CSV table of C-alpha atoms and ligand atoms in Angstrom, one decimal:
chain,number,residue,atom,x,y,z
A,1,MET,CA,4.5,32.7,49.4
A,2,ASP,CA,7.7,34.4,50.1
A,3,GLN,CA,6.2,37.7,49.2
A,4,PHE,CA,3.4,37.4,51.8
A,5,GLU,CA,5.2,35.6,54.6
A,6,PRO,CA,5.6,38.8,56.7
A,7,LEU,CA,1.9,39.5,56.2
A,8,LEU,CA,0.3,36.2,56.7
A,9,PRO,CA,0.8,33.8,59.5
A,10,SER,CA,2.2,30.5,58.5
A,11,GLY,CA,-0.4,27.9,57.5
A,12,SER,CA,-2.9,30.6,56.5
A,13,ILE,CA,-2.4,30.3,52.8
A,14,GLY,CA,-5.1,28.1,51.1
A,15,ALA,CA,-4.8,25.1,48.8
A,16,GLY,CA,-5.5,27.1,45.6
A,17,HIS,CA,-1.9,28.0,44.5
A,18,ILE,CA,-1.2,29.3,41.1
A,19,LYS,CA,2.3,30.2,39.9
A,20,GLY,CA,4.2,30.4,36.8
A,21,PRO,CA,5.4,30.4,34.2
A,22,PRO,CA,7.4,27.2,34.6
A,23,GLU,CA,10.6,28.9,33.4
A,24,SER,CA,10.3,31.7,36.0
A,25,LEU,CA,10.0,29.6,39.0
A,26,HIS,CA,13.8,29.7,39.8
A,27,LEU,CA,14.0,33.5,39.1
A,28,PRO,CA,14.0,35.9,42.0
A,29,TRP,CA,11.2,38.5,42.3
A,30,LEU,CA,12.1,41.9,40.9
A,31,PRO,CA,13.9,44.1,43.4
A,32,THR,CA,11.9,47.2,44.5
A,33,SER,CA,12.8,49.9,47.0
A,34,SER,CA,9.4,51.4,47.9
A,35,LEU,CA,5.8,50.2,48.4
A,36,LYS,CA,2.9,52.3,47.3
A,37,GLN,CA,-0.7,51.6,48.3
A,38,TYR,CA,-3.5,51.4,45.7
A,39,THR,CA,-7.1,50.4,45.6
A,40,LEU,CA,-9.2,48.4,43.1
A,41,VAL,CA,-13.0,48.2,43.5
A,42,PHE,CA,-15.5,46.0,41.7
A,43,PRO,CA,-19.3,46.6,42.1
A,44,VAL,CA,-21.1,43.3,42.0
A,45,THR,CA,-24.9,42.4,42.3
A,46,ALA,CA,-26.6,39.5,43.9
A,47,ASP,CA,-27.8,38.3,40.5
A,48,SER,CA,-24.3,37.9,39.2
A,49,LYS,CA,-23.5,41.1,37.5
A,50,ILE,CA,-20.3,42.9,37.7
A,51,CYS,CA,-19.5,46.5,36.6
A,52,LEU,CA,-16.2,47.2,34.9
A,53,GLY,CA,-14.9,50.5,33.6
A,54,MET,CA,-13.0,51.2,30.4
A,55,LYS,CA,-10.1,53.3,31.6
A,56,LYS,CA,-10.1,56.4,29.4
A,57,ARG,CA,-6.7,57.9,30.3
A,58,GLY,CA,-3.5,57.4,32.1
A,59,PHE,CA,-2.1,54.1,33.5
A,60,GLY,CA,-3.9,51.1,32.0
A,61,ALA,CA,-5.8,53.2,29.5
A,62,GLY,CA,-7.9,51.2,26.9
A,63,ARG,CA,-8.4,48.2,29.3
A,64,TYR,CA,-11.5,47.3,31.3
A,65,ASN,CA,-10.8,47.2,35.1
A,66,GLY,CA,-12.3,47.9,38.4
A,67,PHE,CA,-12.3,51.5,39.8
A,68,GLY,CA,-9.4,52.7,42.0
A,69,GLY,CA,-6.1,54.4,42.2
A,70,LYS,CA,-3.5,55.7,44.6
A,71,VAL,CA,-4.1,56.1,48.3
A,72,GLU,CA,-3.6,59.7,49.2
A,73,PRO,CA,-1.7,60.9,52.3
A,74,GLY,CA,-4.0,61.2,55.4
A,75,GLU,CA,-6.6,58.7,54.2
A,76,THR,CA,-7.1,55.1,54.9
A,77,VAL,CA,-7.1,52.5,52.2
A,78,PHE,CA,-10.8,52.0,52.6
A,79,GLU,CA,-11.5,55.8,52.4
A,80,ALA,CA,-9.3,55.9,49.2
A,81,ALA,CA,-11.3,53.0,47.7
A,82,LYS,CA,-14.6,54.8,48.4
A,83,ARG,CA,-13.3,58.1,47.1
A,84,GLU,CA,-12.0,56.6,43.8
A,85,LEU,CA,-15.2,54.8,43.3
A,86,LEU,CA,-17.2,58.1,43.6
A,87,GLU,CA,-14.7,60.0,41.4
A,88,GLU,CA,-14.5,57.3,38.7
A,89,ALA,CA,-18.1,55.8,38.7
A,90,ASN,CA,-20.1,58.3,40.6
A,91,ILE,CA,-21.4,55.9,43.1
A,92,VAL,CA,-21.3,55.8,46.9
A,93,ALA,CA,-20.3,52.4,48.4
A,94,THR,CA,-22.4,51.4,51.4
A,95,LYS,CA,-21.2,47.8,51.7
A,96,MET,CA,-17.7,47.1,50.5
A,97,PRO,CA,-15.7,44.2,52.0
A,98,GLN,CA,-12.1,43.7,51.0
A,99,CYS,CA,-11.5,40.6,49.1
A,100,GLY,CA,-7.9,40.6,48.0
A,101,ARG,CA,-4.5,42.1,47.9
A,102,ILE,CA,-2.1,41.9,44.9
A,103,ARG,CA,1.3,43.3,44.5
A,104,PHE,CA,2.6,44.4,41.2
A,105,ALA,CA,6.3,45.0,40.2
A,106,PHE,CA,7.6,46.3,36.9
A,107,GLU,CA,11.2,45.9,35.5
A,108,ASN,CA,12.8,49.3,35.6
A,109,SER,CA,10.5,50.7,38.3
A,110,PRO,CA,11.6,50.8,42.0
A,111,VAL,CA,7.9,50.8,43.2
A,112,LEU,CA,6.0,47.7,44.4
A,113,MET,CA,2.4,48.6,43.9
A,114,ASP,CA,0.3,47.1,46.8
A,115,VAL,CA,-3.2,46.9,45.6
A,116,TYR,CA,-6.1,46.3,48.0
A,117,VAL,CA,-9.1,44.8,46.2
A,118,TYR,CA,-12.7,45.2,47.3
A,119,ARG,CA,-16.1,44.0,46.1
A,120,VAL,CA,-18.9,46.6,46.4
A,121,GLU,CA,-22.0,44.7,47.2
A,122,GLU,CA,-24.3,47.8,48.0
A,123,TRP,CA,-24.1,51.4,46.9
A,124,GLU,CA,-26.2,54.5,46.3
A,125,ARG,CA,-26.9,55.8,42.8
A,126,GLU,CA,-26.0,54.0,39.5
A,127,PRO,CA,-22.6,54.0,37.8
A,128,GLU,CA,-22.1,56.8,35.4
A,129,GLU,CA,-19.4,57.7,32.9
A,130,THR,CA,-16.8,60.1,34.2
A,131,GLU,CA,-13.7,61.7,32.8
A,132,GLU,CA,-11.6,58.7,33.8
A,133,MET,CA,-13.9,55.6,33.3
A,134,LEU,CA,-16.8,54.3,31.0
A,135,PRO,CA,-18.7,51.8,33.2
A,136,LYS,CA,-20.3,48.7,31.6
A,137,TRP,CA,-22.0,45.7,33.0
A,138,TYR,CA,-21.0,42.0,32.5
A,139,SER,CA,-22.1,38.6,33.6
A,140,MET,CA,-20.1,36.9,36.3
A,141,LEU,CA,-21.5,33.4,35.2
A,142,PRO,CA,-20.8,31.3,32.1
A,143,SER,CA,-23.3,32.1,29.3
A,144,ASP,CA,-24.8,28.6,29.4
A,145,HIS,CA,-25.5,28.8,33.2
A,146,PRO,CA,-29.3,29.0,33.9
A,147,SER,CA,-29.0,32.0,36.0
A,148,SER,CA,-26.6,33.9,33.9
A,149,PRO,CA,-27.8,37.5,33.2
A,150,SER,CA,-28.1,38.3,29.5
A,151,LEU,CA,-25.0,40.4,29.5
A,152,PRO,CA,-21.6,39.8,27.8
A,153,ALA,CA,-19.0,37.7,29.5
A,154,ILE,CA,-16.1,39.5,31.4
A,155,PRO,CA,-13.8,40.8,28.6
A,156,PHE,CA,-10.5,39.2,29.8
A,157,ASP,CA,-8.9,39.8,26.4
A,158,ASN,CA,-9.4,43.5,27.0
A,159,MET,CA,-8.1,43.6,30.6
A,160,TRP,CA,-4.8,43.4,32.4
A,161,PRO,CA,-3.3,40.0,31.4
A,162,ASP,CA,-3.0,38.7,35.0
A,163,ASP,CA,-6.8,39.3,35.8
A,164,ASP,CA,-8.1,35.9,34.5
A,165,LEU,CA,-5.6,34.3,36.9
A,166,TRP,CA,-7.1,35.8,40.0
A,167,PHE,CA,-10.6,36.5,39.0
A,168,ARG,CA,-11.3,32.7,39.6
A,169,PHE,CA,-10.9,33.4,43.3
A,170,PHE,CA,-12.9,36.6,43.1
A,171,LEU,CA,-15.8,34.9,41.2
A,172,ALA,CA,-15.8,32.0,43.6
A,173,LYS,CA,-16.0,34.6,46.6
A,174,LYS,CA,-12.7,33.5,47.9
A,175,SER,CA,-10.3,36.0,49.2
A,176,PHE,CA,-6.9,35.9,47.8
A,177,VAL,CA,-3.3,37.4,47.8
A,178,GLY,CA,-0.7,37.4,45.0
A,179,ARG,CA,2.0,39.0,43.2
A,180,VAL,CA,2.8,39.7,39.5
A,181,ASP,CA,6.1,40.9,38.1
A,182,PHE,CA,6.1,42.4,34.6
A,183,ASN,CA,8.9,42.5,32.1
A,184,LYS,CA,9.8,45.9,30.5
A,185,PRO,CA,7.9,46.3,27.2
A,186,ALA,CA,9.6,44.9,24.1
A,187,GLU,CA,12.0,47.3,22.2
A,188,SER,CA,9.6,47.1,19.2
A,189,ASP,CA,6.9,48.6,21.3
A,190,THR,CA,7.6,52.3,20.3
A,191,GLU,CA,5.3,53.8,22.9
A,192,GLY,CA,7.2,51.8,25.5
A,193,LYS,CA,4.3,51.9,28.1
A,194,MET,CA,5.3,50.2,31.4
A,195,GLU,CA,2.0,48.3,31.5
A,196,ASP,CA,2.5,46.7,28.0
A,197,GLY,CA,5.3,44.4,29.3
A,198,SER,CA,4.6,40.7,29.4
A,199,MET,CA,4.1,38.8,32.6
A,200,ARG,CA,7.4,37.5,33.9
A,201,LYS,CA,6.5,35.7,37.1
A,202,TRP,CA,3.4,35.3,39.2
A,203,TRP,CA,2.0,33.7,42.3
A,204,PHE,CA,-1.7,33.7,43.7
A,205,ALA,CA,-3.4,31.7,46.4
A,206,ASP,CA,-6.5,32.0,48.5
A,207,ALA,CA,-6.1,33.4,52.0
A,208,PRO,CA,-8.3,34.7,54.8
A,209,VAL,CA,-8.9,38.5,54.3
A,210,GLU,CA,-8.7,39.3,58.0
A,211,LEU,CA,-5.1,38.2,57.9
A,212,MET,CA,-4.1,40.3,54.8
A,213,GLN,CA,-5.0,43.8,56.1
A,214,ALA,CA,-1.7,44.7,57.8
B,301,8DG,N1,-7.1,44.6,37.3
B,301,8DG,C1,-5.9,45.0,37.5
B,301,8DG,N2,-5.6,46.3,38.0
B,301,8DG,C2,-4.4,46.7,38.0
B,301,8DG,C3,-3.3,46.0,37.6
B,301,8DG,N3,-2.2,46.7,37.8
B,301,8DG,C4,-2.6,47.9,38.3
B,301,8DG,O1,-1.8,48.8,38.7
B,301,8DG,N4,-3.9,47.9,38.5
B,301,8DG,C5,-4.9,49.0,39.0
B,301,8DG,C6,-4.5,49.3,40.4
B,301,8DG,C7,-5.2,50.7,40.5
B,301,8DG,O2,-6.5,50.6,40.6
B,301,8DG,C8,-4.9,51.3,39.0
B,301,8DG,C9,-3.7,52.1,38.9
B,301,8DG,O3,-4.0,53.3,39.5
B,301,8DG,P1,-4.1,54.7,38.8
B,301,8DG,O4,-2.7,54.9,38.1
B,301,8DG,O5,-5.3,54.7,37.9
B,301,8DG,O6,-4.2,55.6,40.0
B,301,8DG,P2,-4.8,57.1,40.0
B,301,8DG,O7,-6.3,57.1,39.5
B,301,8DG,O8,-4.7,57.6,41.5
B,301,8DG,O9,-3.9,57.8,39.1
B,301,8DG,P3,-4.0,59.2,38.5
B,301,8DG,O10,-5.4,59.8,39.0
B,301,8DG,O11,-2.9,60.0,39.1
B,301,8DG,O12,-4.0,59.1,37.1
B,301,8DG,O13,-4.7,50.1,38.2
B,301,8DG,C10,-3.6,44.6,37.1
B,301,8DG,O14,-2.6,43.9,36.7
B,301,8DG,N5,-4.8,44.2,37.1
């Protein structure tokens, strides 16, 4: 809550709080000295399919994720989300409501990543492989659900570790805010990639999207 107090009027946070782990609750959030805007975009269909991309290079490579990246100078967050979707999946969003906002901090990094999450409900063309992403379709419903498309389940084991915490809001069509702090990677991790650190502390809740756009 403390992270979003400046963004959300009091009383606007919903009942669906998730926080942890228990031993982190007394820890302060990691200190950061700058905020950088990012986008994260998930194409979804009315018949419960979701398109994820295997990131082929750079930050988060080897994981399935939505499409997105940094907001460049001179563009709005929405324009950046549209541009990244076109660059990474080769589709043009025509209906793309925002559905979340998540902040990520990493031990040893001064930057607080401020990630705006969108669901793309209508678009032109079909997702295609690009230099950055390999798109693949998944079912948003449990496999035993009568309306589940015959597609694999969302591959949480091969995604960022926090995703299965906040996807419950996304899949329930509830907008959400949250924050995750990551520890630095273990010394034994010879590559020492920032994104391989374990989750140190997190907080998520549902909140109205109109109030999180500041
Ligand atoms: N699902 C999920 N996405 C995350 C997490 N952390 C995190 O940074 N992301 C997303 C936000 C952005 O969409 C993406 C990071 O942006 P990026 O480094 O690919 O940005 P970019 O494409 O502009 O970078 P580049 O062209 O310079 O390589 O990863 C997370 O924990 N879960």
